[in-house]
Coordinates of C-alpha atoms in Angstrom, one line a residue:
X1 CA -7.4 8.2 -25.2
X2 CA -7.7 11.7 -26.5
X3 CA -8.9 12.9 -29.9
X4 CA -9.1 16.2 -31.7
X5 CA -11.9 17.8 -33.6
X6 CA -12.8 16.1 -36.8
X7 CA -12.2 18.5 -39.7
X8 CA -12.8 16.8 -43.0
X9 CA -16.4 16.9 -44.5
X10 CA -16.1 13.2 -45.2
X11 CA -15.4 12.2 -41.6
X12 CA -18.0 14.6 -40.3
X13 CA -20.6 13.2 -42.6
X14 CA -19.7 9.7 -41.4
X15 CA -20.1 10.5 -37.7
X16 CA -23.4 12.4 -38.4
X17 CA -24.6 9.3 -40.3
X18 CA -23.7 7.0 -37.5
X19 CA -25.4 9.2 -34.9
X20 CA -28.6 9.5 -37.0
X21 CA -28.7 5.7 -37.5
X22 CA -28.2 5.0 -33.8
X23 CA -30.7 7.7 -32.8
X24 CA -33.4 5.9 -35.0
X25 CA -32.4 2.5 -33.7
X26 CA -32.4 3.6 -30.0
X27 CA -35.7 5.4 -30.5
X28 CA -37.3 2.2 -31.9
X29 CA -35.8 0.0 -29.2
X30 CA -36.8 2.4 -26.4
X31 CA -40.4 2.4 -27.5
X32 CA -40.5 -1.3 -26.9
X33 CA -39.0 -1.3 -23.4
X34 CA -40.6 -0.7 -20.1
X35 CA -39.4 2.5 -18.4
X36 CA -36.6 2.0 -16.0
X37 CA -37.5 2.3 -12.3
X38 CA -35.2 4.7 -10.3
X39 CA -33.5 3.4 -7.1
X40 CA -35.7 3.6 -4.1
X41 CA -33.0 5.4 -2.1
X42 CA -29.8 7.0 -3.4
X43 CA -27.9 5.6 -0.5
X44 CA -28.6 1.9 -1.4
X45 CA -25.8 0.2 -3.2
X46 CA -26.8 -2.6 -5.5
X47 CA -23.6 -4.5 -6.4
X48 CA -23.1 -6.5 -9.5
X49 CA -23.6 -10.1 -8.2
X50 CA -20.4 -11.5 -9.7
X51 CA -18.4 -8.3 -9.3
X52 CA -18.0 -7.8 -13.0
X53 CA -18.7 -4.6 -14.9
X54 CA -21.9 -4.4 -16.9
X55 CA -21.5 -3.6 -20.6
X56 CA -20.8 0.2 -21.1
X57 CA -24.1 2.0 -21.7
X58 CA -25.4 5.4 -20.7
X59 CA -28.9 4.5 -19.5
X60 CA -31.5 6.8 -21.1
X61 CA -33.9 8.7 -18.8
X62 CA -37.3 9.9 -19.9
X63 CA -36.1 13.5 -20.5
X64 CA -33.0 12.6 -22.4
X65 CA -33.2 13.1 -26.1
X66 CA -32.5 10.1 -28.4
X67 CA -29.9 12.1 -30.3
X68 CA -27.9 12.8 -27.1
X69 CA -28.2 9.2 -26.1
X70 CA -27.0 8.1 -29.4
X71 CA -24.0 10.4 -29.2
X72 CA -23.1 9.0 -25.8
X73 CA -23.4 5.5 -27.0
X74 CA -21.1 6.2 -30.0
X75 CA -18.6 7.6 -27.5
X76 CA -18.8 4.6 -25.2
X77 CA -18.8 1.9 -27.8
X78 CA -16.6 3.4 -30.5
X79 CA -14.6 6.4 -29.4
X80 CA -13.7 5.5 -25.8
X81 CA -13.6 1.8 -25.8
X82 CA -11.8 0.1 -22.8
X83 CA -8.3 -0.7 -24.0
X84 CA -7.2 -3.4 -21.4
X85 CA -8.4 -6.1 -19.1
X86 CA -7.4 -5.7 -15.4
X87 CA -4.6 -8.3 -15.7
X88 CA -3.2 -7.5 -19.1
X89 CA 0.6 -7.5 -18.8
X90 CA 1.0 -4.8 -21.4
X91 CA -1.1 -1.8 -22.5
X92 CA -0.1 -0.4 -25.9
X93 CA -1.0 3.1 -26.8
X94 CA -2.0 3.4 -30.5
X95 CA 0.3 0.5 -31.4
X96 CA 3.3 2.0 -29.6
X97 CA 4.6 3.2 -26.2
X98 CA 4.0 0.0 -24.2
X99 CA 3.1 0.3 -20.5
X100 CA 3.9 -2.9 -18.6
X101 CA 2.8 -4.3 -15.3
X102 CA 5.8 -4.4 -13.1
X103 CA 4.7 -7.6 -11.3
X104 CA 1.9 -10.1 -10.8
X105 CA -1.6 -8.9 -11.1
X106 CA -3.9 -9.0 -8.0
X107 CA -7.1 -7.9 -9.7
X108 CA -8.1 -10.2 -12.6
X109 CA -11.7 -9.2 -13.2
X110 CA -13.5 -5.9 -13.3
X111 CA -14.8 -4.8 -9.9
X112 CA -17.9 -3.1 -11.3
X113 CA -19.8 -1.3 -8.6
X114 CA -17.6 -2.9 -5.9
X115 CA -15.3 0.1 -6.9
X116 CA -16.6 3.6 -6.2
X117 CA -15.6 7.1 -7.1
X118 CA -16.4 9.9 -4.7
X119 CA -16.8 13.7 -5.2
X120 CA -17.7 15.9 -2.3
X121 CA -18.1 19.7 -1.7
X122 CA -20.1 22.1 0.4
X123 CA -20.5 24.7 -2.3
X124 CA -23.8 24.7 -4.4
X125 CA -22.2 25.1 -7.8
X126 CA -25.5 26.2 -9.4
X127 CA -24.2 29.3 -11.2
X128 CA -24.1 29.4 -15.0
X129 CA -21.5 26.9 -16.4
X130 CA -21.1 25.1 -13.0
X131 CA -21.7 21.4 -12.5
X132 CA -25.3 21.8 -11.2
X133 CA -26.4 24.5 -13.6
X134 CA -29.7 23.2 -14.9
X135 CA -29.2 24.8 -18.3
X136 CA -26.2 22.5 -18.9
X137 CA -22.6 23.3 -20.0
X138 CA -21.8 23.7 -23.6
X139 CA -18.6 24.6 -25.6
X140 CA -20.8 27.0 -27.5
X141 CA -20.5 29.2 -24.4
X142 CA -17.1 28.0 -23.4
X143 CA -16.1 31.1 -21.3
X144 CA -18.8 30.3 -18.8
X145 CA -17.8 26.6 -18.4
X146 CA -16.3 26.2 -14.9
X147 CA -13.1 24.3 -14.8
X148 CA -14.0 22.4 -11.6
X149 CA -17.3 21.4 -13.3
X150 CA -15.2 19.7 -16.0
X151 CA -13.3 17.8 -13.4
X152 CA -16.4 16.5 -11.7
X153 CA -17.9 15.5 -15.0
X154 CA -14.6 13.7 -15.9
X155 CA -15.1 11.5 -12.7
X156 CA -18.7 10.7 -13.6
X157 CA -17.9 9.8 -17.2
X158 CA -15.0 7.6 -16.1
X159 CA -17.4 5.7 -13.7
X160 CA -19.9 5.3 -16.5
X161 CA -17.3 3.9 -19.0
X162 CA -16.1 1.2 -16.5
X163 CA -19.3 0.5 -14.6
X164 CA -18.2 1.9 -11.3
X165 CA -20.4 3.3 -8.6
X166 CA -20.4 7.2 -8.5
X167 CA -21.2 9.4 -5.5
X168 CA -21.5 13.2 -5.1
X169 CA -21.8 14.1 -1.4
X170 CA -23.2 17.6 -0.5
X171 CA -21.3 18.5 2.6
X172 CA -22.2 20.7 5.6
X173 CA -19.5 23.1 6.7
X174 CA -17.4 22.9 9.8
X175 CA -17.4 25.9 12.1
X176 CA -13.8 25.6 13.3
X177 CA -11.9 23.9 10.4
X178 CA -11.7 23.7 6.7
X179 CA -14.3 21.4 5.0
X180 CA -11.5 19.3 3.5
X181 CA -11.4 17.6 6.9
X182 CA -14.6 15.8 5.9
X183 CA -12.7 13.4 3.7
X184 CA -12.0 10.7 6.3
X185 CA -15.5 10.4 7.8
X186 CA -17.2 10.5 4.4
X187 CA -14.9 8.1 2.7
X188 CA -15.2 5.7 5.7
X189 CA -19.0 5.7 5.6
X190 CA -19.1 4.9 1.8
X191 CA -16.2 2.4 1.8
X192 CA -18.1 0.0 4.0
X193 CA -20.3 -0.8 1.0
X194 CA -17.4 -1.3 -1.5
X195 CA -14.1 -3.1 -2.0
X196 CA -12.3 0.0 -3.2
X197 CA -13.2 3.7 -3.2
X198 CA -11.4 6.5 -4.9
X199 CA -11.6 10.2 -3.9
X200 CA -10.5 13.0 -6.2
X201 CA -10.5 16.8 -5.8
X202 CA -12.6 18.4 -8.5
X203 CA -9.3 19.7 -10.1
X204 CA -7.9 16.1 -10.3
X205 CA -8.7 14.3 -13.6
X206 CA -8.5 10.7 -14.9
X207 CA -6.1 11.3 -17.8
X208 CA -6.8 8.0 -19.5
X209 CA -10.5 7.5 -19.6
X210 CA -10.1 4.2 -21.5
X211 CA -7.8 2.6 -18.9
X212 CA -9.5 0.5 -16.2
X213 CA -8.7 1.5 -12.6
X214 CA -8.2 -2.2 -11.7
X215 CA -5.3 -2.2 -14.2
X216 CA -3.8 0.9 -12.6
X217 CA -4.1 -0.7 -9.1
X218 CA -2.2 -3.7 -10.5
X219 CA 0.4 -1.4 -12.0
X220 CA 0.9 0.4 -8.7
X221 CA 0.7 -2.8 -6.7
X222 CA -2.3 -1.5 -4.7
X223 CA -4.4 -4.2 -3.1
X224 CA -5.9 -4.9 0.3
X225 CA -3.2 -7.4 1.2
X226 CA -0.3 -5.0 1.2
X227 CA -1.8 -1.6 1.9
X228 CA -4.8 0.4 3.1
X229 CA -4.4 3.8 1.4
X230 CA -2.5 5.0 -1.6
X231 CA -1.7 8.7 -2.4
X232 CA 0.7 10.5 -4.7
X233 CA 3.7 12.5 -3.5
X234 CA 3.6 16.3 -4.0
X235 CA 6.3 18.0 -6.1
X236 CA 9.6 18.7 -4.5
X237 CA 9.4 22.2 -3.0
X238 CA 10.1 23.7 0.4
X239 CA 6.4 24.4 1.0
X240 CA 5.6 20.8 0.3
X241 CA 7.6 19.4 3.2
X242 CA 6.4 18.4 6.7
X243 CA 8.2 19.5 9.8
X244 CA 10.6 16.5 9.4
X245 CA 11.6 17.5 5.9
X246 CA 9.6 14.8 4.1
X247 CA 7.5 15.6 1.1
X248 CA 3.8 15.6 1.7
X249 CA 1.4 13.1 0.2
X250 CA -1.4 14.9 -1.7
X251 CA -4.8 14.1 -0.3
X252 CA -6.5 15.3 -3.4
X253 CA -6.3 11.8 -4.8
X254 CA -6.9 8.8 -2.4
X255 CA -7.3 5.1 -3.2
X256 CA -8.8 3.3 -0.2
X257 CA -9.1 -0.5 0.3
X258 CA -11.8 -2.0 2.4
X259 CA -9.8 -3.6 5.3
X260 CA -9.8 -3.1 9.0
X261 CA -6.7 -0.9 9.1
X262 CA -8.1 1.6 6.6
X263 CA -11.0 2.4 9.0
X264 CA -8.6 2.9 11.9
X265 CA -6.6 5.3 9.8
X266 CA -9.7 7.3 8.8
X267 CA -10.8 7.5 12.5
X268 CA -7.4 8.8 13.6
X269 CA -7.2 11.2 10.7
X270 CA -10.7 12.6 11.4
X271 CA -9.8 13.1 15.1
X272 CA -6.3 14.5 14.4
X273 CA -7.3 18.3 14.7
X274 CA -9.5 17.9 17.7
X275 CA -8.5 19.4 21.1
X276 CA -6.9 16.9 23.5
X277 CA -6.2 14.3 20.7
X278 CA -3.3 12.0 20.2
X279 CA -1.4 14.7 18.3
X280 CA -1.9 18.0 20.1
X281 CA 0.0 20.0 17.4
X282 CA -2.5 18.8 14.7
X283 CA -4.9 21.6 15.7
X284 CA -2.7 24.0 13.8
X285 CA -3.8 22.4 10.6
X286 CA -7.5 23.1 11.1
X287 CA -7.5 26.1 8.8
X288 CA -5.6 27.0 5.6
X289 CA -2.7 29.4 5.8
X290 CA 0.1 30.2 3.3
X291 CA 2.5 27.2 3.3
X292 CA 0.2 25.3 5.7
X293 CA -2.1 22.7 4.2
X294 CA -5.1 21.5 6.3
X295 CA -6.2 17.9 6.2
X296 CA -3.1 17.2 4.0
X297 CA -0.8 18.7 6.6
X298 CA -2.3 16.7 9.5
X299 CA -2.2 13.5 7.5
X300 CA 1.4 14.1 6.3
X301 CA 2.8 15.3 9.6
X302 CA 1.2 12.8 11.9
X303 CA -1.0 10.1 10.5
X304 CA 1.2 8.6 7.8
X305 CA 4.0 8.1 10.5
X306 CA 1.5 6.1 12.6
X307 CA 0.9 3.7 9.8
X308 CA 4.1 3.5 7.7
X309 CA 3.4 -0.1 6.4
X310 CA -0.2 0.6 5.4
X311 CA 0.1 3.8 3.3
X312 CA 1.5 3.5 -0.2
X313 CA 3.3 6.4 -1.9
X314 CA 2.7 6.8 -5.6
X315 CA 5.0 8.7 -7.9
X316 CA 4.1 12.3 -8.4
X317 CA 4.8 12.2 -12.1
X318 CA 2.2 9.4 -12.5
X319 CA -0.6 10.4 -10.2
X320 CA -0.2 14.2 -9.5
X321 CA 0.6 17.4 -11.4
X322 CA 0.3 18.4 -15.0
X323 CA 2.9 19.3 -17.7
X324 CA 2.2 23.1 -17.7
X325 CA 3.1 23.3 -14.0
X326 CA 6.8 22.7 -14.8
X327 CA 7.0 21.0 -11.4
X328 CA 8.5 17.7 -12.7
X329 CA 5.1 16.0 -12.2
X330 CA 3.4 15.2 -15.4
X331 CA 0.2 13.5 -14.2
X332 CA 0.6 10.5 -16.6
X333 CA -2.4 8.7 -15.3
X334 CA -4.0 11.2 -12.8
X335 CA -3.6 14.9 -13.5
X336 CA -4.0 17.4 -10.7
X337 CA -4.3 21.0 -11.7
X338 CA -3.5 22.9 -8.5
X339 CA -3.1 26.2 -10.3
X340 CA -4.8 27.7 -13.4
X341 CA -7.7 25.4 -12.7
X342 CA -10.2 27.3 -14.9
X343 CA -7.7 27.1 -17.8
X344 CA -5.9 23.8 -17.8
X345 CA -8.8 21.7 -16.5
X346 CA -11.0 22.9 -19.3
X347 CA -8.2 22.2 -21.9
X348 CA -7.9 18.6 -20.7
X349 CA -11.6 18.0 -20.5
X350 CA -12.1 19.7 -23.8
X351 CA -9.9 17.1 -25.5
X352 CA -11.8 14.3 -23.8
X353 CA -15.3 15.7 -24.4
X354 CA -15.1 17.9 -27.5
X355 CA -18.0 19.4 -29.4
X356 CA -21.5 18.3 -28.4
X357 CA -20.2 15.6 -26.1
X358 CA -19.8 18.0 -23.2
X359 CA -23.4 19.0 -23.2
X360 CA -24.6 15.5 -23.9
X361 CA -22.7 14.1 -20.9
X362 CA -23.6 17.0 -18.6
X363 CA -27.3 16.4 -19.5
X364 CA -26.9 12.8 -18.5
X365 CA -25.2 13.8 -15.2
X366 CA -28.1 16.2 -14.3
X367 CA -30.7 13.6 -15.2
X368 CA -28.9 10.9 -13.2
X369 CA -28.5 13.2 -10.1
X370 CA -31.2 11.4 -8.1
X371 CA -29.0 8.2 -8.2
X372 CA -25.8 9.6 -6.9
X373 CA -26.4 12.9 -5.0
X374 CA -26.5 12.4 -1.3
X375 CA -26.4 15.0 1.5
X376 CA -24.0 14.5 4.4
X377 CA -26.8 14.1 7.0
X378 CA -28.5 11.4 4.8
X379 CA -25.2 9.6 4.3
X380 CA -24.3 9.6 8.0
X381 CA -27.8 9.0 9.2
X382 CA -28.2 12.1 11.3
X383 CA -30.4 15.2 11.2
X384 CA -29.2 18.2 9.2
X385 CA -27.6 21.2 10.9
X386 CA -29.9 24.1 11.6
X387 CA -28.6 27.7 11.5
X388 CA -28.5 29.1 15.0
X389 CA -31.1 31.8 14.3
X390 CA -33.5 29.3 12.9
X391 CA -32.8 26.9 15.8
X392 CA -33.7 29.6 18.3
X393 CA -36.9 30.4 16.4
X394 CA -37.9 26.7 16.3
X395 CA -37.0 26.1 20.0
X396 CA -39.2 29.0 21.3
X397 CA -42.6 27.5 20.6
X398 CA -41.4 24.2 22.1
X399 CA -40.3 25.9 25.3
X400 CA -43.7 27.7 25.6
X401 CA -45.5 24.4 25.1
X402 CA -43.6 22.8 28.0
X403 CA -44.4 25.5 30.5

């Protein structure tokens, strides 16, 4: 659901009145509630007992203003209400343009935190306008808003709307390959705690924030009985073909089911570029070169052929691309902005989070960071990497002590 800026004085006054009323109400209620206790560890996953989604609410934190909280609540409860149940046979957009399930639904109830959404990156993103800028993003300073920050915030807001578990993993860098090769081990570690996990690149966006992902999985016939992974095809172009002439699947959007075969695929995919592996030629995909993707190239050239019955291909026009790319891929449900990221990503997110909503939701994201931000070593249960120079400095006293 997308909406434009409200222009009339009457409608503006109405929205302001609603926000003021809710701010007063939330303030009174909050004063009578005990403070919420943060999670003991960010890596602990407390699942909803019956697998259902809790009612949409942006939980206030001590340093979140009542006005911003009220604005988020208006957004969740009035402006971006969930439009369908997971097993609804038809979704109607604004009373027209029906979208129908093509077959029988597998998911009948919301998954809640049994479904997770994952972001991961090795970059700090602390510069002005970036996702971890403590000053917060605002359309009042729109030129500094980073396009990829808008994509990450889109993922977080979508999780909040539907009650899904959200993770942001701070990666360590590889020395001999692109960091995108971290996807299989990171996803595998997190998926063990959930039924379904979704990974998106920061330039991939949920186009319909009001549409539950359980409904989309029913629409695409994605479930643990008939597949392990689902990915969208890339646009038809000579640079998007593997060595056999088949179009790559784009690894910037991955839906993973928790079943035994999924973890086998992740293990094989992670090991693909290693020396002496099952596919020796996979080492050529370690680093990025023109016309040569990295993890996507290894997956598309080797791994998907090893598991042809377990990997589902989604239509590019539904789960990849964006209209301005003129690639034939519209991104009906998942948009993926491979080019012009700082322009088109901001335009899409600006329609979803206009006005003060951008700052209000980014403030919530920053306040909530302790509940979703996990370093790679903490996630995988190993000590962090130490730069070589520091390691030598730390080792020297230990060597002297043992003499």
